């Protein structure tokens, strides 16, 4: 006797489909320039992030990578240039608004609430998705309670996904660094992001933690179809993880393409090896 | 169904038969719980039977036949437990495998057993099986529980349990389950129920074949001995491949109808146990040691009032706790004070450890420290000792309620006969005695005599109360050059009873004196270092710290004093010792997967250090290769210090009453 088994292989998606096809432009930055007083942090940079890809931004120290992330998530507003997210040109927006629009991020030096538990920290990631007003949540009955349960379910799925059940109730400040990084990723995921920005997700990690984190990043991308832009210094990790890489140096774009193209780009080699000009 | 159907006292032959009966008699009682996404989910016996039926019918549809061997690879997940009954219902034989064994270890077992199916927990285990798929000629299908990460895999011969159960439910809706039930009813007690591979302290693992009769009768006896019934519950957290877990979390649960609770993950066992508070609990001494260490470490950090309260009531418990538990006469005021202590200290402590509802607890596998044993008993916990083996379906001897000693393993279990050979080896005969080793006639003949007596390989004797005492592995008991007895484990256990010492390895057979390797306990010593402002960067540095050495010296001196007072063991007082620069680890092959020391392997690996222990040098430079979890290798180098110990002359010979 032989039967055909129907495997349920549909991918889970976090955010309701936003109508943008995989591989189409999710975010486009055009001719962006940013300066602080006389210091030019970013000069005339353009690149795009396509839906469903892992996009790396690399460059030596001070190249403007973090500034670029801050521009994308609305923390800085560039003097020149335009940002188009999901087909809409962005006007001057605050970071909280871009968060609501579906851009979530983690930070280079962990920015968690140290006294709060892992669970509570990740729950804060859901705040932008809260539908009921503060008053309802203060009463915590009826609709607010139901909403809370929904959010908690979403958070528990993330805890399961990141394999951090054992630290669910542990205050984050007591956790080792590698786990804190994982909690921070959890909080960013909790916002159901269309675009996830990761600022040096593997800084300060040992080899095993890096391997774990790489696996989680790939799983997020594959399982949930989340588009990811990441800054990372570990070239091995960058080349293995990302679909396309953009290279910055002194605030300018010096390379853009697949890992192989970038690896063989003479300008990039110069910037990294420090060839005298 | 057997013809001797009597309400209430039916004796069935196989576990699938018990499953169907439980679905009738305990239909609404909880059979299984599992913590998932932070919530305990449960199945009653009727639901459990329906799930297993769907799974079993689905397995049949993808080709599982009577006699097929099915590997089960993973941690304690409900669906892996269901696999046992689902496979047995079709006449197949489950072969649980240690989930943390690396691919090379696993390939031997899977090949030897000739498994046709492998049921894996998740991607990690599926990857392991796939990585050796070329060598597994009999392997037909791989089945997995959690699909995460497996999305893009080729699903030709890889199926999720979800899909299999779905197919099974369709088959049930279409054809019913009459044929399936008839197959179960045809199962006989003499049929092969399960194959458990012993972890292999020596040589390659051996597949112990246990029949339904072995397991069902042992389980029935075990339940009767401790009055276990459908109202009890256990937390299943020990490896599925280990006979203890198979009997406590499967055999006894099916026969007695009690509830088995699966933790959320191996890391959350402590908090899950606290939430479940199992009434029947089994753990190797290590678990009790770790729990006690954790409690003591936390008490050191507690405020002065709490600490004084703890010390005061613990002192009282040590005095009257055990007599109260044993039902002896204790004064009224002492009882009153004990009640108060229960309210203020013992109760909260037991709650913290997850023992609030524990009615019967067992420890086995290794000797437990008398102090540790007494600590738990004085809290009013009915902790007992047990002696068992895979080949015996666990039970050889156990302590009956009220006859508890820290240094014995109790009286022979129901239906078990025990006899002691001239060389001290313990032999037993019981209904639980295994059928044989799979594809290993020779080993079977060596272990089991023609009239069904089994050699345990352990040396022991009966004391004047009729309790069995185990001193060591029979083959490990040796002699020093002066002819005095050398039982390494006896010495190692004495050392390991100190919370600061995690592991000890003694040498001395065929030598002039006894020497030991020590392993510090990082939790206990690390905390001590913190409190004493000793800074260290690594395990290695802490282990070699002069003050740690001084502490170890004190412990060794104490053991020497103990040994000097026992005339048979006085000769093996420790002459020299060293503290190892690395933790003994199963990944390096130094411990078995059940965390037992592999003495001969260690002797070979650290031969230069042993030489140094006997050539009078005071330090020794060593390089040691270590294996990381992902299989890469590295090297640890260190200069290890060696200390000389003073030995007391043997106490004047006082002959104890001859046994």
mmCIF file with all atom_site columns, C-alpha atoms in Angstrom, chain A residues 1-3 5-11 152-153 156-157 160-163 165-166 168-169 207-208 215-216 219 222-223, chain B residues 35-38 60-63 123 144 148-149 151-152 155 158-160 163-164 166-167 171 264-265 267-268 629 632:
data_model
loop_
_atom_site.group_PDB
_atom_site.id
_atom_site.type_symbol
_atom_site.label_atom_id
_atom_site.label_alt_id
_atom_site.label_comp_id
_atom_site.label_asym_id
_atom_site.label_entity_id
_atom_site.label_seq_id
_atom_site.pdbx_PDB_ins_code
_atom_site.Cartn_x
_atom_site.Cartn_y
_atom_site.Cartn_z
_atom_site.occupancy
_atom_site.B_iso_or_equiv
_atom_site.pdbx_formal_charge
_atom_site.auth_seq_id
_atom_site.auth_comp_id
_atom_site.auth_asym_id
_atom_site.auth_atom_id
_atom_site.pdbx_PDB_model_num
ATOM 1  C CA . UNK A 1 1   ? 0.000  0.000  0.000  1.00 0.00 ? 1   UNK A CA 1
ATOM 2  C CA . UNK A 1 2   ? 1.331  3.389  -0.847 1.00 0.00 ? 2   UNK A CA 1
ATOM 3  C CA . UNK A 1 3   ? -0.184 6.783  -0.228 1.00 0.00 ? 3   UNK A CA 1
ATOM 4  C CA . UNK A 1 5   ? 1.389  12.350 1.863  1.00 0.00 ? 5   UNK A CA 1
ATOM 5  C CA . UNK A 1 6   ? 0.313  15.951 1.698  1.00 0.00 ? 6   UNK A CA 1
ATOM 6  C CA . UNK A 1 7   ? 3.121  17.898 3.363  1.00 0.00 ? 7   UNK A CA 1
ATOM 7  C CA . UNK A 1 8   ? 2.135  21.332 4.557  1.00 0.00 ? 8   UNK A CA 1
ATOM 8  C CA . UNK A 1 9   ? 5.110  23.292 3.290  1.00 0.00 ? 9   UNK A CA 1
ATOM 9  C CA . UNK A 1 10  ? 3.574  26.747 3.069  1.00 0.00 ? 10  UNK A CA 1
ATOM 10 C CA . UNK A 1 11  ? 5.869  29.359 4.533  1.00 0.00 ? 11  UNK A CA 1
ATOM 11 C CA . UNK A 1 152 ? 1.620  37.128 23.914 1.00 0.00 ? 152 UNK A CA 1
ATOM 12 C CA . UNK A 1 153 ? 1.023  34.275 21.472 1.00 0.00 ? 153 UNK A CA 1
ATOM 13 C CA . UNK A 1 156 ? 5.787  33.013 22.459 1.00 0.00 ? 156 UNK A CA 1
ATOM 14 C CA . UNK A 1 157 ? 6.222  31.934 18.851 1.00 0.00 ? 157 UNK A CA 1
ATOM 15 C CA . UNK A 1 160 ? 10.210 29.274 20.554 1.00 0.00 ? 160 UNK A CA 1
ATOM 16 C CA . UNK A 1 161 ? 11.798 30.303 17.265 1.00 0.00 ? 161 UNK A CA 1
ATOM 17 C CA . UNK A 1 162 ? 14.874 31.770 18.940 1.00 0.00 ? 162 UNK A CA 1
ATOM 18 C CA . UNK A 1 163 ? 15.094 28.904 21.461 1.00 0.00 ? 163 UNK A CA 1
ATOM 19 C CA . UNK A 1 165 ? 12.401 29.395 26.563 1.00 0.00 ? 165 UNK A CA 1
ATOM 20 C CA . UNK A 1 166 ? 14.745 28.874 29.474 1.00 0.00 ? 166 UNK A CA 1
ATOM 21 C CA . UNK A 1 168 ? 11.760 33.706 29.459 1.00 0.00 ? 168 UNK A CA 1
ATOM 22 C CA . UNK A 1 169 ? 11.479 35.069 33.002 1.00 0.00 ? 169 UNK A CA 1
ATOM 23 C CA . UNK A 1 207 ? 32.407 31.453 17.082 1.00 0.00 ? 207 UNK A CA 1
ATOM 24 C CA . UNK A 1 208 ? 29.577 29.318 18.385 1.00 0.00 ? 208 UNK A CA 1
ATOM 25 C CA . UNK A 1 215 ? 21.330 30.425 11.556 1.00 0.00 ? 215 UNK A CA 1
ATOM 26 C CA . UNK A 1 216 ? 18.626 32.580 13.137 1.00 0.00 ? 216 UNK A CA 1
ATOM 27 C CA . UNK A 1 219 ? 15.822 31.218 9.322  1.00 0.00 ? 219 UNK A CA 1
ATOM 28 C CA . UNK A 1 222 ? 13.633 31.945 4.852  1.00 0.00 ? 222 UNK A CA 1
ATOM 29 C CA . UNK A 1 223 ? 10.830 31.071 7.216  1.00 0.00 ? 223 UNK A CA 1
ATOM 30 C CA . UNK B 2 35  ? 4.609  22.608 27.855 1.00 0.00 ? 35  UNK B CA 1
ATOM 31 C CA . UNK B 2 36  ? 4.494  24.349 24.530 1.00 0.00 ? 36  UNK B CA 1
ATOM 32 C CA . UNK B 2 37  ? 4.692  28.077 23.904 1.00 0.00 ? 37  UNK B CA 1
ATOM 33 C CA . UNK B 2 38  ? 4.597  28.595 27.659 1.00 0.00 ? 38  UNK B CA 1
ATOM 34 C CA . UNK B 2 60  ? 1.476  1.650  8.160  1.00 0.00 ? 60  UNK B CA 1
ATOM 35 C CA . UNK B 2 61  ? 0.490  3.560  5.030  1.00 0.00 ? 61  UNK B CA 1
ATOM 36 C CA . UNK B 2 62  ? 4.082  4.659  4.359  1.00 0.00 ? 62  UNK B CA 1
ATOM 37 C CA . UNK B 2 63  ? 5.248  1.095  4.610  1.00 0.00 ? 63  UNK B CA 1
ATOM 38 C CA . UNK B 2 123 ? 16.254 19.511 11.885 1.00 0.00 ? 123 UNK B CA 1
ATOM 39 C CA . UNK B 2 144 ? 10.217 14.404 11.880 1.00 0.00 ? 144 UNK B CA 1
ATOM 40 C CA . UNK B 2 148 ? 11.431 24.272 11.295 1.00 0.00 ? 148 UNK B CA 1
ATOM 41 C CA . UNK B 2 149 ? 14.280 24.686 8.811  1.00 0.00 ? 149 UNK B CA 1
ATOM 42 C CA . UNK B 2 151 ? 11.167 23.472 4.415  1.00 0.00 ? 151 UNK B CA 1
ATOM 43 C CA . UNK B 2 152 ? 13.527 23.204 1.477  1.00 0.00 ? 152 UNK B CA 1
ATOM 44 C CA . UNK B 2 155 ? 10.448 15.379 0.917  1.00 0.00 ? 155 UNK B CA 1
ATOM 45 C CA . UNK B 2 158 ? 11.131 12.639 4.584  1.00 0.00 ? 158 UNK B CA 1
ATOM 46 C CA . UNK B 2 159 ? 7.748  13.170 6.207  1.00 0.00 ? 159 UNK B CA 1
ATOM 47 C CA . UNK B 2 160 ? 6.351  15.223 9.036  1.00 0.00 ? 160 UNK B CA 1
ATOM 48 C CA . UNK B 2 163 ? 1.275  14.751 7.478  1.00 0.00 ? 163 UNK B CA 1
ATOM 49 C CA . UNK B 2 164 ? 1.446  11.132 8.613  1.00 0.00 ? 164 UNK B CA 1
ATOM 50 C CA . UNK B 2 166 ? -3.402 13.471 8.693  1.00 0.00 ? 166 UNK B CA 1
ATOM 51 C CA . UNK B 2 167 ? -3.114 10.505 6.359  1.00 0.00 ? 167 UNK B CA 1
ATOM 52 C CA . UNK B 2 171 ? -7.608 6.110  6.597  1.00 0.00 ? 171 UNK B CA 1
ATOM 53 C CA . UNK B 2 264 ? 9.334  22.589 27.263 1.00 0.00 ? 264 UNK B CA 1
ATOM 54 C CA . UNK B 2 265 ? 13.016 22.061 26.512 1.00 0.00 ? 265 UNK B CA 1
ATOM 55 C CA . UNK B 2 267 ? 17.011 23.704 29.669 1.00 0.00 ? 267 UNK B CA 1
ATOM 56 C CA . UNK B 2 268 ? 13.692 24.429 31.350 1.00 0.00 ? 268 UNK B CA 1
ATOM 57 C CA . UNK B 2 629 ? 30.574 20.393 20.268 1.00 0.00 ? 629 UNK B CA 1
ATOM 58 C CA . UNK B 2 632 ? 36.397 20.599 15.676 1.00 0.00 ? 632 UNK B CA 1
#
